[in-house]
């Protein structure tokens, strides 16, 4: 009798466990205290939901994406995978990297289309998040004043060979163009108690900057750590936002033409002039 390979048995066992875990008839037990899974929970994205089997993925197109848009999705996915390179080079479609930057590819930060991973300790460089910089402003609208030297976003990578080979710790290598700084985080821990007495341990990041390439930060510099968010749904939100803007624009055009018939109202939309800085704006 032919023996079944171990890896096949392991895969079969994992498949059975996954089926039992996600099957509503297994979860629906009176002694578990866990409510039965509703059919709608299997489609968290509505008709656009894709299967989580064998693994959940943020790299798949929506299930109801029209066929004529799938080539656009494939082109965007390919671009997100492709690394940018410094000029001059043989390609003109993705050259121009640097001299300082944050990442070579989109998916270096948005890992597999999902959110970035924060390092577990202060010795690991922070490569999937960025640090916003600013100086205190006069009001909520004009509050973002770039740091005089480093601008509004710290660039922690560079095309310098010394930077690319920094893991070798070679003292003979010199920076051609140093990165603006190296960014690390230190985790601060504290215990939190719920009203029932149970406790959990929480952590919060504290930024740590080393090896400034172009001098120290302004003493009043404000910092904001931004982890890369997942990309799923961003296109839908953008489409909804643009549709809302177009409706408002049409309303303004009608009002303008009604009040001032002689005024020629030729509008073109690129990006909104103002976005809200807070609930009061």
mmCIF file of C-alpha atoms in Angstrom:
data_model
loop_
_atom_site.group_PDB
_atom_site.id
_atom_site.type_symbol
_atom_site.label_atom_id
_atom_site.label_comp_id
_atom_site.label_asym_id
_atom_site.label_seq_id
_atom_site.Cartn_x
_atom_site.Cartn_y
_atom_site.Cartn_z
ATOM 1 C CA UNK A 1 0.000 0.000 0.000
ATOM 2 C CA UNK A 2 1.318 3.430 -0.949
ATOM 3 C CA UNK A 3 2.175 5.617 2.035
ATOM 4 C CA UNK A 4 0.692 9.091 2.253
ATOM 5 C CA UNK A 5 3.416 11.773 2.629
ATOM 6 C CA UNK A 6 3.574 13.435 6.022
ATOM 7 C CA UNK A 7 3.154 16.902 4.559
ATOM 8 C CA UNK A 8 -0.108 15.817 2.892
ATOM 9 C CA UNK A 9 -1.440 14.485 6.195
ATOM 10 C CA UNK A 10 -0.444 17.706 7.936
ATOM 11 C CA UNK A 11 -2.189 19.824 5.292
ATOM 12 C CA UNK A 12 -5.318 17.669 5.557
ATOM 13 C CA UNK A 13 -5.362 18.008 9.334
ATOM 14 C CA UNK A 14 -4.983 21.784 9.137
ATOM 15 C CA UNK A 15 -7.783 21.977 6.569
ATOM 16 C CA UNK A 16 -10.125 20.026 8.844
ATOM 17 C CA UNK A 17 -9.260 22.257 11.810
ATOM 18 C CA UNK A 18 -9.888 25.401 9.772
ATOM 19 C CA UNK A 19 -13.209 24.017 8.560
ATOM 20 C CA UNK A 20 -14.294 23.140 12.081
ATOM 21 C CA UNK A 21 -13.188 26.509 13.420
ATOM 22 C CA UNK A 22 -15.042 28.563 10.848
ATOM 23 C CA UNK A 23 -18.076 26.307 10.401
ATOM 24 C CA UNK A 24 -21.106 27.779 12.160
ATOM 25 C CA UNK A 25 -22.456 24.369 13.147
ATOM 26 C CA UNK A 26 -19.289 23.742 15.124
ATOM 27 C CA UNK A 27 -19.354 27.122 16.870
ATOM 28 C CA UNK A 28 -23.089 26.956 17.576
ATOM 29 C CA UNK A 29 -22.927 25.024 20.841
ATOM 30 C CA UNK A 30 -25.128 25.741 23.799
ATOM 31 C CA UNK A 31 -22.352 25.101 26.284
ATOM 32 C CA UNK A 32 -19.807 27.464 24.658
ATOM 33 C CA UNK A 33 -21.580 30.754 25.261
ATOM 34 C CA UNK A 34 -20.432 31.879 21.793
ATOM 35 C CA UNK A 35 -23.225 33.081 19.500
ATOM 36 C CA UNK A 36 -23.645 31.417 16.134
ATOM 37 C CA UNK A 37 -21.954 32.996 13.139
ATOM 38 C CA UNK A 38 -24.337 34.948 10.934
ATOM 39 C CA UNK A 39 -24.191 34.424 7.188
ATOM 40 C CA UNK A 40 -23.358 38.097 6.673
ATOM 41 C CA UNK A 41 -20.156 37.700 8.729
ATOM 42 C CA UNK A 42 -18.730 35.535 5.966
ATOM 43 C CA UNK A 43 -18.913 38.575 3.668
ATOM 44 C CA UNK A 44 -17.410 41.473 5.659
ATOM 45 C CA UNK A 45 -16.889 43.402 2.423
ATOM 46 C CA UNK A 46 -20.318 42.682 1.029
ATOM 47 C CA UNK A 47 -20.362 41.484 -2.555
ATOM 48 C CA UNK A 48 -16.730 42.544 -2.874
ATOM 49 C CA UNK A 49 -15.500 40.029 -0.260
ATOM 50 C CA UNK A 50 -12.853 37.514 -1.283
ATOM 51 C CA UNK A 51 -12.153 34.146 0.295
ATOM 52 C CA UNK A 52 -9.834 33.918 3.310
ATOM 53 C CA UNK A 53 -8.882 30.380 2.268
ATOM 54 C CA UNK A 54 -6.151 29.235 2.242
ATOM 55 C CA UNK A 55 -5.008 32.521 3.822
ATOM 56 C CA UNK A 56 -6.450 36.004 4.126
ATOM 57 C CA UNK A 57 -5.004 38.379 1.556
ATOM 58 C CA UNK A 58 -5.110 42.101 0.850
ATOM 59 C CA UNK A 59 -3.541 41.508 -2.556
ATOM 60 C CA UNK A 60 -6.640 40.245 -4.365
ATOM 61 C CA UNK A 61 -9.105 42.335 -6.391
ATOM 62 C CA UNK A 62 -12.637 42.703 -5.091
ATOM 63 C CA UNK A 63 -14.877 39.816 -6.088
ATOM 64 C CA UNK A 64 -17.323 42.131 -7.853
ATOM 65 C CA UNK A 65 -14.705 44.245 -9.616
ATOM 66 C CA UNK A 66 -15.860 44.699 -13.247
ATOM 67 C CA UNK A 67 -13.773 42.850 -15.786
ATOM 68 C CA UNK A 68 -12.763 46.041 -17.586
ATOM 69 C CA UNK A 69 -11.118 47.332 -14.350
ATOM 70 C CA UNK A 70 -9.082 44.208 -13.594
ATOM 71 C CA UNK A 71 -6.245 45.252 -15.884
ATOM 72 C CA UNK A 72 -5.997 48.532 -13.935
ATOM 73 C CA UNK A 73 -5.794 46.564 -10.696
ATOM 74 C CA UNK A 74 -3.058 44.311 -12.120
ATOM 75 C CA UNK A 75 -1.070 47.336 -13.314
ATOM 76 C CA UNK A 76 -1.346 49.029 -9.919
ATOM 77 C CA UNK A 77 -0.339 45.847 -8.114
ATOM 78 C CA UNK A 78 2.697 45.443 -10.376
ATOM 79 C CA UNK A 79 3.731 49.053 -9.772
ATOM 80 C CA UNK A 80 3.410 48.569 -6.006
ATOM 81 C CA UNK A 81 5.819 45.610 -6.234
ATOM 82 C CA UNK A 82 8.421 47.282 -8.450
ATOM 83 C CA UNK A 83 11.382 48.964 -6.751
ATOM 84 C CA UNK A 84 12.339 52.508 -7.670
ATOM 85 C CA UNK A 85 15.966 52.957 -8.710
ATOM 86 C CA UNK A 86 18.298 55.933 -8.749
ATOM 87 C CA UNK A 87 19.077 57.739 -11.999
ATOM 88 C CA UNK A 88 20.714 57.440 -14.431
ATOM 89 C CA UNK A 89 19.582 53.949 -15.358
ATOM 90 C CA UNK A 90 18.290 51.987 -18.342
ATOM 91 C CA UNK A 91 14.655 52.426 -17.288
ATOM 92 C CA UNK A 92 12.738 55.683 -17.448
ATOM 93 C CA UNK A 93 9.491 54.444 -15.897
ATOM 94 C CA UNK A 94 10.705 54.028 -12.302
ATOM 95 C CA UNK A 95 13.979 55.897 -11.969
ATOM 96 C CA UNK A 96 14.630 58.960 -9.846
ATOM 97 C CA UNK A 97 14.999 57.366 -6.409
ATOM 98 C CA UNK A 98 16.584 59.548 -3.766
ATOM 99 C CA UNK A 99 18.944 61.033 -2.972
ATOM 100 C CA UNK A 100 17.062 60.535 0.337
ATOM 101 C CA UNK A 101 13.807 58.608 0.647
ATOM 102 C CA UNK A 102 11.673 56.394 2.900
ATOM 103 C CA UNK A 103 11.204 53.201 0.878
ATOM 104 C CA UNK A 104 12.094 51.685 -2.483
ATOM 105 C CA UNK A 105 8.667 50.125 -3.055
ATOM 106 C CA UNK A 106 5.094 50.777 -1.954
ATOM 107 C CA UNK A 107 4.806 47.321 -0.398
ATOM 108 C CA UNK A 108 7.926 47.815 1.699
ATOM 109 C CA UNK A 109 5.701 49.825 4.048
ATOM 110 C CA UNK A 110 2.246 48.463 3.138
ATOM 111 C CA UNK A 111 3.259 44.844 3.627
ATOM 112 C CA UNK A 112 1.289 42.586 1.257
ATOM 113 C CA UNK A 113 -1.191 45.416 0.928
ATOM 114 C CA UNK A 114 -1.756 45.489 4.699
ATOM 115 C CA UNK A 115 -0.428 47.697 7.451
ATOM 116 C CA UNK A 116 3.218 48.100 8.403
ATOM 117 C CA UNK A 117 4.945 46.047 11.082
ATOM 118 C CA UNK A 118 6.404 47.864 14.053
ATOM 119 C CA UNK A 119 9.795 46.601 15.314
ATOM 120 C CA UNK A 120 9.829 44.573 18.500
ATOM 121 C CA UNK A 121 12.855 46.303 20.029
ATOM 122 C CA UNK A 122 14.914 49.481 19.799
ATOM 123 C CA UNK A 123 17.750 47.842 17.849
ATOM 124 C CA UNK A 124 15.610 47.232 14.763
ATOM 125 C CA UNK A 125 15.302 50.089 12.307
ATOM 126 C CA UNK A 126 11.816 51.423 11.630
ATOM 127 C CA UNK A 127 11.175 50.878 7.915
ATOM 128 C CA UNK A 128 7.383 50.559 7.619
ATOM 129 C CA UNK A 129 6.405 53.832 9.257
ATOM 130 C CA UNK A 130 7.375 57.475 8.892
ATOM 131 C CA UNK A 131 7.878 60.463 11.138
ATOM 132 C CA UNK A 132 6.043 63.717 10.440
ATOM 133 C CA UNK A 133 7.747 66.930 11.549
ATOM 134 C CA UNK A 134 6.382 70.415 12.156
ATOM 135 C CA UNK A 135 6.694 73.545 14.237
ATOM 136 C CA UNK A 136 3.841 75.019 16.308
ATOM 137 C CA UNK A 137 1.509 77.146 14.179
ATOM 138 C CA UNK A 138 -0.831 80.026 14.915
ATOM 139 C CA UNK A 139 -4.103 78.192 14.376
ATOM 140 C CA UNK A 140 -5.584 74.851 13.327
ATOM 141 C CA UNK A 141 -5.591 75.685 9.614
ATOM 142 C CA UNK A 142 -2.000 76.919 9.361
ATOM 143 C CA UNK A 143 -0.669 74.650 12.081
ATOM 144 C CA UNK A 144 1.676 72.555 9.952
ATOM 145 C CA UNK A 145 4.863 74.575 9.554
ATOM 146 C CA UNK A 146 7.670 72.365 8.175
ATOM 147 C CA UNK A 147 10.852 71.977 10.194
ATOM 148 C CA UNK A 148 13.373 74.478 8.676
ATOM 149 C CA UNK A 149 15.958 71.870 7.619
ATOM 150 C CA UNK A 150 14.173 68.517 7.346
ATOM 151 C CA UNK A 151 10.788 69.639 6.076
ATOM 152 C CA UNK A 152 7.541 67.947 7.118
ATOM 153 C CA UNK A 153 8.670 64.314 6.831
ATOM 154 C CA UNK A 154 11.914 62.643 7.894
ATOM 155 C CA UNK A 155 13.698 60.673 5.154
ATOM 156 C CA UNK A 156 15.539 57.780 6.803
ATOM 157 C CA UNK A 157 17.014 56.108 3.699
ATOM 158 C CA UNK A 158 19.595 57.261 1.176
ATOM 159 C CA UNK A 159 21.340 56.145 -2.019
ATOM 160 C CA UNK A 160 24.704 56.401 -0.227
ATOM 161 C CA UNK A 161 26.773 53.212 -0.419
ATOM 162 C CA UNK A 162 27.737 53.631 3.237
ATOM 163 C CA UNK A 163 24.042 53.626 4.142
ATOM 164 C CA UNK A 164 23.276 50.609 1.962
ATOM 165 C CA UNK A 165 26.206 48.688 3.500
ATOM 166 C CA UNK A 166 25.816 49.995 7.058
ATOM 167 C CA UNK A 167 25.389 46.491 8.458
ATOM 168 C CA UNK A 168 29.093 45.850 7.669
ATOM 169 C CA UNK A 169 30.275 48.680 9.961
ATOM 170 C CA UNK A 170 33.094 49.512 7.544
ATOM 171 C CA UNK A 171 34.845 52.706 8.758
ATOM 172 C CA UNK A 172 36.432 53.277 5.334
ATOM 173 C CA UNK A 173 33.075 53.913 3.663
ATOM 174 C CA UNK A 174 31.968 57.530 3.556
ATOM 175 C CA UNK A 175 28.508 58.957 2.953
ATOM 176 C CA UNK A 176 27.986 60.527 -0.464
ATOM 177 C CA UNK A 177 24.518 61.636 0.630
ATOM 178 C CA UNK A 178 23.688 60.763 4.239
ATOM 179 C CA UNK A 179 20.111 59.930 5.233
ATOM 180 C CA UNK A 180 18.438 62.630 7.269
ATOM 181 C CA UNK A 181 18.503 60.456 10.418
ATOM 182 C CA UNK A 182 17.995 56.914 11.665
ATOM 183 C CA UNK A 183 14.665 56.246 13.342
ATOM 184 C CA UNK A 184 14.081 53.716 16.118
ATOM 185 C CA UNK A 185 11.396 53.265 18.737
ATOM 186 C CA UNK A 186 11.520 52.305 22.388
ATOM 187 C CA UNK A 187 8.460 50.629 23.859
ATOM 188 C CA UNK A 188 7.133 52.002 27.139
ATOM 189 C CA UNK A 189 4.982 49.565 29.122
ATOM 190 C CA UNK A 190 2.285 50.113 31.705
ATOM 191 C CA UNK A 191 -0.365 47.949 33.324
ATOM 192 C CA UNK A 192 -4.057 48.738 32.932
ATOM 193 C CA UNK A 193 -6.758 47.401 35.257
ATOM 194 C CA UNK A 194 -10.380 46.882 34.182
ATOM 195 C CA UNK A 195 -13.240 47.497 36.628
ATOM 196 C CA UNK A 196 -13.554 43.736 37.207
ATOM 197 C CA UNK A 197 -9.949 43.609 38.439
ATOM 198 C CA UNK A 198 -8.408 41.914 35.396
ATOM 199 C CA UNK A 199 -5.213 43.490 34.085
ATOM 200 C CA UNK A 200 -3.461 43.786 30.771
ATOM 201 C CA UNK A 201 -0.099 45.205 29.795
ATOM 202 C CA UNK A 202 -0.157 48.087 27.328
ATOM 203 C CA UNK A 203 2.718 49.541 25.364
ATOM 204 C CA UNK A 204 3.280 52.864 23.626
ATOM 205 C CA UNK A 205 6.120 53.838 21.259
ATOM 206 C CA UNK A 206 8.681 56.494 22.059
ATOM 207 C CA UNK A 207 10.748 57.706 19.105
ATOM 208 C CA UNK A 208 14.525 57.591 19.147
ATOM 209 C CA UNK A 209 16.522 59.528 16.521
ATOM 210 C CA UNK A 210 20.219 58.986 15.827
ATOM 211 C CA UNK A 211 22.897 60.180 13.391
ATOM 212 C CA UNK A 212 21.311 63.340 12.040
ATOM 213 C CA UNK A 213 22.779 63.976 8.615
ATOM 214 C CA UNK A 214 22.186 67.728 8.424
ATOM 215 C CA UNK A 215 22.290 69.097 11.926
ATOM 216 C CA UNK A 216 19.933 68.957 14.925
ATOM 217 C CA UNK A 217 16.181 69.503 14.804
ATOM 218 C CA UNK A 218 14.679 72.858 15.695
ATOM 219 C CA UNK A 219 14.165 72.904 19.510
ATOM 220 C CA UNK A 220 10.382 73.394 19.089
ATOM 221 C CA UNK A 221 9.940 70.537 16.608
ATOM 222 C CA UNK A 222 6.776 68.473 16.973
ATOM 223 C CA UNK A 223 6.816 64.833 15.861
ATOM 224 C CA UNK A 224 4.103 62.394 14.872
ATOM 225 C CA UNK A 225 4.785 58.710 14.194
ATOM 226 C CA UNK A 226 2.653 57.311 11.336
ATOM 227 C CA UNK A 227 2.414 53.578 10.695
ATOM 228 C CA UNK A 228 1.582 52.572 7.125
ATOM 229 C CA UNK A 229 -2.164 51.794 6.890
ATOM 230 C CA UNK A 230 -3.682 48.924 4.849
ATOM 231 C CA UNK A 231 -4.490 49.781 1.251
ATOM 232 C CA UNK A 232 -7.744 47.864 0.914
ATOM 233 C CA UNK A 233 -10.753 50.063 0.323
ATOM 234 C CA UNK A 234 -8.727 53.202 -0.369
ATOM 235 C CA UNK A 235 -9.918 53.312 -3.974
ATOM 236 C CA UNK A 236 -13.553 53.057 -2.917
ATOM 237 C CA UNK A 237 -13.153 55.863 -0.396
ATOM 238 C CA UNK A 238 -11.473 58.049 -3.005
ATOM 239 C CA UNK A 239 -14.254 57.388 -5.500
ATOM 240 C CA UNK A 240 -16.901 58.251 -2.932
ATOM 241 C CA UNK A 241 -14.994 61.396 -1.952
ATOM 242 C CA UNK A 242 -14.720 62.556 -5.568
ATOM 243 C CA UNK A 243 -18.408 61.878 -6.210
ATOM 244 C CA UNK A 244 -19.292 63.967 -3.157
ATOM 245 C CA UNK A 245 -17.050 66.790 -4.373
ATOM 246 C CA UNK A 246 -18.597 66.657 -7.844
ATOM 247 C CA UNK A 247 -22.112 66.885 -6.414
ATOM 248 C CA UNK A 248 -21.131 69.905 -4.340
ATOM 249 C CA UNK A 249 -19.436 71.493 -7.348
ATOM 250 C CA UNK A 250 -22.531 71.044 -9.530
ATOM 251 C CA UNK A 251 -24.627 72.654 -6.791
ATOM 252 C CA UNK A 252 -22.264 75.647 -6.631
ATOM 253 C CA UNK A 253 -22.283 75.978 -10.430
ATOM 254 C CA UNK A 254 -26.090 76.024 -10.541
ATOM 255 C CA UNK A 255 -26.258 78.631 -7.775
ATOM 256 C CA UNK A 256 -23.609 80.769 -9.444
ATOM 257 C CA UNK A 257 -25.261 80.649 -12.860
ATOM 258 C CA UNK A 258 -28.617 81.492 -11.280
ATOM 259 C CA UNK A 259 -27.297 84.492 -9.338
ATOM 260 C CA UNK A 260 -24.895 85.736 -12.019
ATOM 261 C CA UNK A 261 -26.138 84.629 -15.461
ATOM 262 C CA UNK A 262 -23.369 86.502 -17.274
ATOM 263 C CA UNK A 263 -20.550 84.725 -15.391
ATOM 264 C CA UNK A 264 -18.897 81.916 -17.282
ATOM 265 C CA UNK A 265 -18.466 79.050 -14.786
ATOM 266 C CA UNK A 266 -15.782 76.732 -16.082
ATOM 267 C CA UNK A 267 -14.588 74.590 -13.196
ATOM 268 C CA UNK A 268 -11.869 71.963 -13.173
ATOM 269 C CA UNK A 269 -11.209 69.609 -10.268
ATOM 270 C CA UNK A 270 -7.776 68.351 -9.336
ATOM 271 C CA UNK A 271 -7.551 68.153 -5.544
ATOM 272 C CA UNK A 272 -9.575 69.881 -2.837
ATOM 273 C CA UNK A 273 -8.202 73.227 -1.677
ATOM 274 C CA UNK A 274 -8.863 72.486 1.980
ATOM 275 C CA UNK A 275 -9.298 69.433 4.138
ATOM 276 C CA UNK A 276 -10.603 69.538 7.662
ATOM 277 C CA UNK A 277 -8.054 69.855 10.469
ATOM 278 C CA UNK A 278 -10.582 69.062 13.166
ATOM 279 C CA UNK A 279 -14.233 68.636 14.088
ATOM 280 C CA UNK A 280 -14.743 72.409 14.381
ATOM 281 C CA UNK A 281 -13.477 73.201 10.847
#
